[in-house]
């Protein structure tokens, strides 16, 4: 399911929560939407529609989304801490309002956090290098089960289901 279809399925209350965050910081709407569109474009290019499932491609997409939100917002605000806090706030809010399954949410929040941490440790890298960096991290991604605690996966992207490779 693409982002816009998902947003259209939000209830009025869910839409209000998401809109309120942007109304408080209207200058961050553009950088956030740009990061979202770019993330989806790169993910489709690399993985086709697999990034909408719960495999490695989805883990990649969430990490990249957070990195690109941070990069774009930092360009606007000139403040690294604010950019990371905004990415955390908006991606957490997105997970909250979309009401994914518990495992999906656990996976997404973990991979989002890794993306923000990797932004901080690769702050001067360009987009292409960041994409390569995350792709290399996919080599060590770990499949998790429902009862897994995430303390063993601090630096690893995580995913729920195996998926066929993109051809």
mmCIF file of C-alpha atoms in Angstrom:
data_model
loop_
_atom_site.group_PDB
_atom_site.id
_atom_site.type_symbol
_atom_site.label_atom_id
_atom_site.label_comp_id
_atom_site.label_asym_id
_atom_site.label_seq_id
_atom_site.Cartn_x
_atom_site.Cartn_y
_atom_site.Cartn_z
ATOM 1 C CA UNK A 1 0.000 0.000 0.000
ATOM 2 C CA UNK A 2 1.444 3.373 -0.879
ATOM 3 C CA UNK A 3 1.717 6.296 1.497
ATOM 4 C CA UNK A 4 -1.150 8.324 0.051
ATOM 5 C CA UNK A 5 -3.568 5.395 0.125
ATOM 6 C CA UNK A 6 -2.598 4.816 3.724
ATOM 7 C CA UNK A 7 -3.122 8.454 4.645
ATOM 8 C CA UNK A 8 -6.544 8.452 2.969
ATOM 9 C CA UNK A 9 -7.563 5.509 5.158
ATOM 10 C CA UNK A 10 -6.844 7.430 8.364
ATOM 11 C CA UNK A 11 -9.777 8.336 10.532
ATOM 12 C CA UNK A 12 -10.558 11.978 11.156
ATOM 13 C CA UNK A 13 -8.958 11.723 14.604
ATOM 14 C CA UNK A 14 -5.819 10.110 13.185
ATOM 15 C CA UNK A 15 -5.608 12.734 10.442
ATOM 16 C CA UNK A 16 -5.989 15.478 13.057
ATOM 17 C CA UNK A 17 -3.035 14.146 15.077
ATOM 18 C CA UNK A 18 -0.815 13.983 12.019
ATOM 19 C CA UNK A 19 -1.929 17.386 10.724
ATOM 20 C CA UNK A 20 -1.448 19.028 14.114
ATOM 21 C CA UNK A 21 2.245 18.105 14.126
ATOM 22 C CA UNK A 22 2.709 19.803 10.763
ATOM 23 C CA UNK A 23 0.638 22.839 11.719
ATOM 24 C CA UNK A 24 2.964 23.444 14.658
ATOM 25 C CA UNK A 25 5.970 23.332 12.311
ATOM 26 C CA UNK A 26 4.749 24.273 8.822
ATOM 27 C CA UNK A 27 8.251 24.961 7.526
ATOM 28 C CA UNK A 28 9.043 21.264 8.004
ATOM 29 C CA UNK A 29 6.216 19.980 5.785
ATOM 30 C CA UNK A 30 8.218 20.425 2.576
ATOM 31 C CA UNK A 31 11.427 18.732 3.750
ATOM 32 C CA UNK A 32 9.452 15.851 5.271
ATOM 33 C CA UNK A 33 7.369 15.254 2.152
ATOM 34 C CA UNK A 34 10.461 15.522 -0.048
ATOM 35 C CA UNK A 35 12.220 12.903 2.097
ATOM 36 C CA UNK A 36 9.160 10.666 1.959
ATOM 37 C CA UNK A 37 8.837 10.872 -1.825
ATOM 38 C CA UNK A 38 12.562 10.300 -2.328
ATOM 39 C CA UNK A 39 12.550 7.329 0.048
ATOM 40 C CA UNK A 40 9.657 5.719 -1.804
ATOM 41 C CA UNK A 41 11.319 6.363 -5.172
ATOM 42 C CA UNK A 42 14.623 4.794 -4.115
ATOM 43 C CA UNK A 43 12.859 1.874 -2.439
ATOM 44 C CA UNK A 44 10.800 1.125 -5.562
ATOM 45 C CA UNK A 45 13.906 1.391 -7.715
ATOM 46 C CA UNK A 46 15.861 -1.055 -5.552
ATOM 47 C CA UNK A 47 13.151 -3.430 -4.339
ATOM 48 C CA UNK A 48 9.978 -2.956 -6.356
ATOM 49 C CA UNK A 49 6.875 -3.341 -4.207
ATOM 50 C CA UNK A 50 8.681 -5.580 -1.703
ATOM 51 C CA UNK A 51 9.397 -2.572 0.501
ATOM 52 C CA UNK A 52 5.700 -2.516 1.452
ATOM 53 C CA UNK A 53 5.974 -5.963 3.014
ATOM 54 C CA UNK A 54 7.773 -6.883 6.235
ATOM 55 C CA UNK A 55 11.123 -8.006 4.896
ATOM 56 C CA UNK A 56 14.566 -6.510 4.468
ATOM 57 C CA UNK A 57 13.329 -4.013 1.880
ATOM 58 C CA UNK A 58 10.931 -2.558 4.450
ATOM 59 C CA UNK A 59 13.761 -2.301 6.991
ATOM 60 C CA UNK A 60 15.821 -0.436 4.398
ATOM 61 C CA UNK A 61 12.957 1.939 3.632
ATOM 62 C CA UNK A 62 12.379 2.887 7.268
ATOM 63 C CA UNK A 63 16.060 3.548 7.963
ATOM 64 C CA UNK A 64 16.418 5.610 4.786
ATOM 65 C CA UNK A 65 13.214 7.544 5.484
ATOM 66 C CA UNK A 66 14.554 8.687 8.846
ATOM 67 C CA UNK A 67 17.972 9.583 7.449
ATOM 68 C CA UNK A 68 16.450 11.652 4.645
ATOM 69 C CA UNK A 69 13.984 13.405 6.952
ATOM 70 C CA UNK A 70 16.914 14.319 9.205
ATOM 71 C CA UNK A 71 19.039 15.542 6.274
ATOM 72 C CA UNK A 72 16.261 17.595 4.698
ATOM 73 C CA UNK A 73 15.079 19.129 7.959
ATOM 74 C CA UNK A 74 18.656 19.918 8.989
ATOM 75 C CA UNK A 75 19.101 21.862 5.750
ATOM 76 C CA UNK A 76 16.049 23.927 6.679
ATOM 77 C CA UNK A 77 16.665 24.378 10.413
ATOM 78 C CA UNK A 78 20.483 24.313 10.423
ATOM 79 C CA UNK A 79 20.149 22.304 13.632
ATOM 80 C CA UNK A 80 21.065 18.621 13.873
ATOM 81 C CA UNK A 81 19.287 17.982 17.165
ATOM 82 C CA UNK A 82 16.059 19.555 15.919
ATOM 83 C CA UNK A 83 16.191 17.504 12.739
ATOM 84 C CA UNK A 84 16.618 14.235 14.636
ATOM 85 C CA UNK A 85 13.882 15.145 17.119
ATOM 86 C CA UNK A 86 11.508 16.029 14.266
ATOM 87 C CA UNK A 87 12.208 12.760 12.435
ATOM 88 C CA UNK A 88 11.595 10.834 15.649
ATOM 89 C CA UNK A 89 8.386 12.717 16.357
ATOM 90 C CA UNK A 90 6.884 12.444 12.889
ATOM 91 C CA UNK A 91 7.798 8.785 12.294
ATOM 92 C CA UNK A 92 6.598 7.772 15.755
ATOM 93 C CA UNK A 93 3.365 9.641 15.159
ATOM 94 C CA UNK A 94 2.978 7.951 11.776
ATOM 95 C CA UNK A 95 3.336 4.530 13.442
ATOM 96 C CA UNK A 96 0.852 5.528 16.115
ATOM 97 C CA UNK A 97 -1.853 6.768 13.777
ATOM 98 C CA UNK A 98 -1.534 3.964 11.223
ATOM 99 C CA UNK A 99 -2.053 1.325 13.925
ATOM 100 C CA UNK A 100 0.106 -1.427 12.488
ATOM 101 C CA UNK A 101 0.293 -4.870 14.031
ATOM 102 C CA UNK A 102 2.474 -5.002 17.154
ATOM 103 C CA UNK A 103 5.365 -6.798 15.419
ATOM 104 C CA UNK A 104 5.249 -4.453 12.431
ATOM 105 C CA UNK A 105 5.386 -1.454 14.722
ATOM 106 C CA UNK A 106 8.231 -2.937 16.776
ATOM 107 C CA UNK A 107 10.224 -3.519 13.594
ATOM 108 C CA UNK A 108 9.476 -0.090 12.131
ATOM 109 C CA UNK A 109 10.317 1.843 15.299
ATOM 110 C CA UNK A 110 13.611 -0.045 15.676
ATOM 111 C CA UNK A 111 14.650 0.568 12.067
ATOM 112 C CA UNK A 112 13.550 4.210 12.302
ATOM 113 C CA UNK A 113 15.799 4.684 15.349
ATOM 114 C CA UNK A 114 18.738 3.113 13.518
ATOM 115 C CA UNK A 115 18.209 5.494 10.618
ATOM 116 C CA UNK A 116 18.391 8.491 12.933
ATOM 117 C CA UNK A 117 21.519 7.139 14.649
ATOM 118 C CA UNK A 118 23.165 6.452 11.283
ATOM 119 C CA UNK A 119 22.330 9.975 10.153
ATOM 120 C CA UNK A 120 24.277 11.301 13.142
ATOM 121 C CA UNK A 121 27.281 9.085 12.423
ATOM 122 C CA UNK A 122 27.241 9.838 8.668
ATOM 123 C CA UNK A 123 26.072 13.435 8.757
ATOM 124 C CA UNK A 124 28.298 14.683 5.926
ATOM 125 C CA UNK A 125 27.648 11.831 3.498
ATOM 126 C CA UNK A 126 25.637 12.360 0.333
ATOM 127 C CA UNK A 127 22.468 10.450 -0.497
ATOM 128 C CA UNK A 128 24.152 7.857 -2.731
ATOM 129 C CA UNK A 129 26.672 6.947 -0.037
ATOM 130 C CA UNK A 130 23.914 6.725 2.560
ATOM 131 C CA UNK A 131 21.907 4.392 0.323
ATOM 132 C CA UNK A 132 25.013 2.208 -0.153
ATOM 133 C CA UNK A 133 25.650 2.292 3.597
ATOM 134 C CA UNK A 134 22.143 1.035 4.397
ATOM 135 C CA UNK A 135 22.338 -1.609 1.673
ATOM 136 C CA UNK A 136 25.522 -2.925 3.287
ATOM 137 C CA UNK A 137 23.743 -2.968 6.642
ATOM 138 C CA UNK A 138 21.044 -5.166 5.054
ATOM 139 C CA UNK A 139 23.643 -7.931 4.739
ATOM 140 C CA UNK A 140 23.556 -8.267 8.543
ATOM 141 C CA UNK A 141 19.821 -7.709 8.993
ATOM 142 C CA UNK A 142 18.180 -10.162 11.379
ATOM 143 C CA UNK A 143 14.811 -11.817 11.185
ATOM 144 C CA UNK A 144 12.937 -11.433 14.459
ATOM 145 C CA UNK A 145 10.249 -13.513 16.071
ATOM 146 C CA UNK A 146 7.387 -12.270 18.204
ATOM 147 C CA UNK A 147 9.070 -12.947 21.557
ATOM 148 C CA UNK A 148 12.478 -11.537 20.625
ATOM 149 C CA UNK A 149 13.802 -8.662 22.668
ATOM 150 C CA UNK A 150 15.572 -6.089 20.587
ATOM 151 C CA UNK A 151 18.527 -5.627 22.930
ATOM 152 C CA UNK A 152 20.488 -8.125 20.822
ATOM 153 C CA UNK A 153 19.945 -6.088 17.651
ATOM 154 C CA UNK A 154 21.278 -2.640 18.555
ATOM 155 C CA UNK A 155 23.146 -2.109 15.273
ATOM 156 C CA UNK A 156 21.155 -4.475 13.048
ATOM 157 C CA UNK A 157 18.213 -3.758 10.855
ATOM 158 C CA UNK A 158 15.418 -6.168 11.670
ATOM 159 C CA UNK A 159 12.637 -7.705 9.625
ATOM 160 C CA UNK A 160 9.742 -10.098 10.156
ATOM 161 C CA UNK A 161 9.366 -12.129 6.976
ATOM 162 C CA UNK A 162 11.557 -13.445 4.192
ATOM 163 C CA UNK A 163 10.851 -12.083 0.752
ATOM 164 C CA UNK A 164 11.970 -13.082 -2.708
ATOM 165 C CA UNK A 165 14.826 -10.962 -4.067
ATOM 166 C CA UNK A 166 13.882 -8.125 -6.411
ATOM 167 C CA UNK A 167 14.686 -8.963 -10.009
#
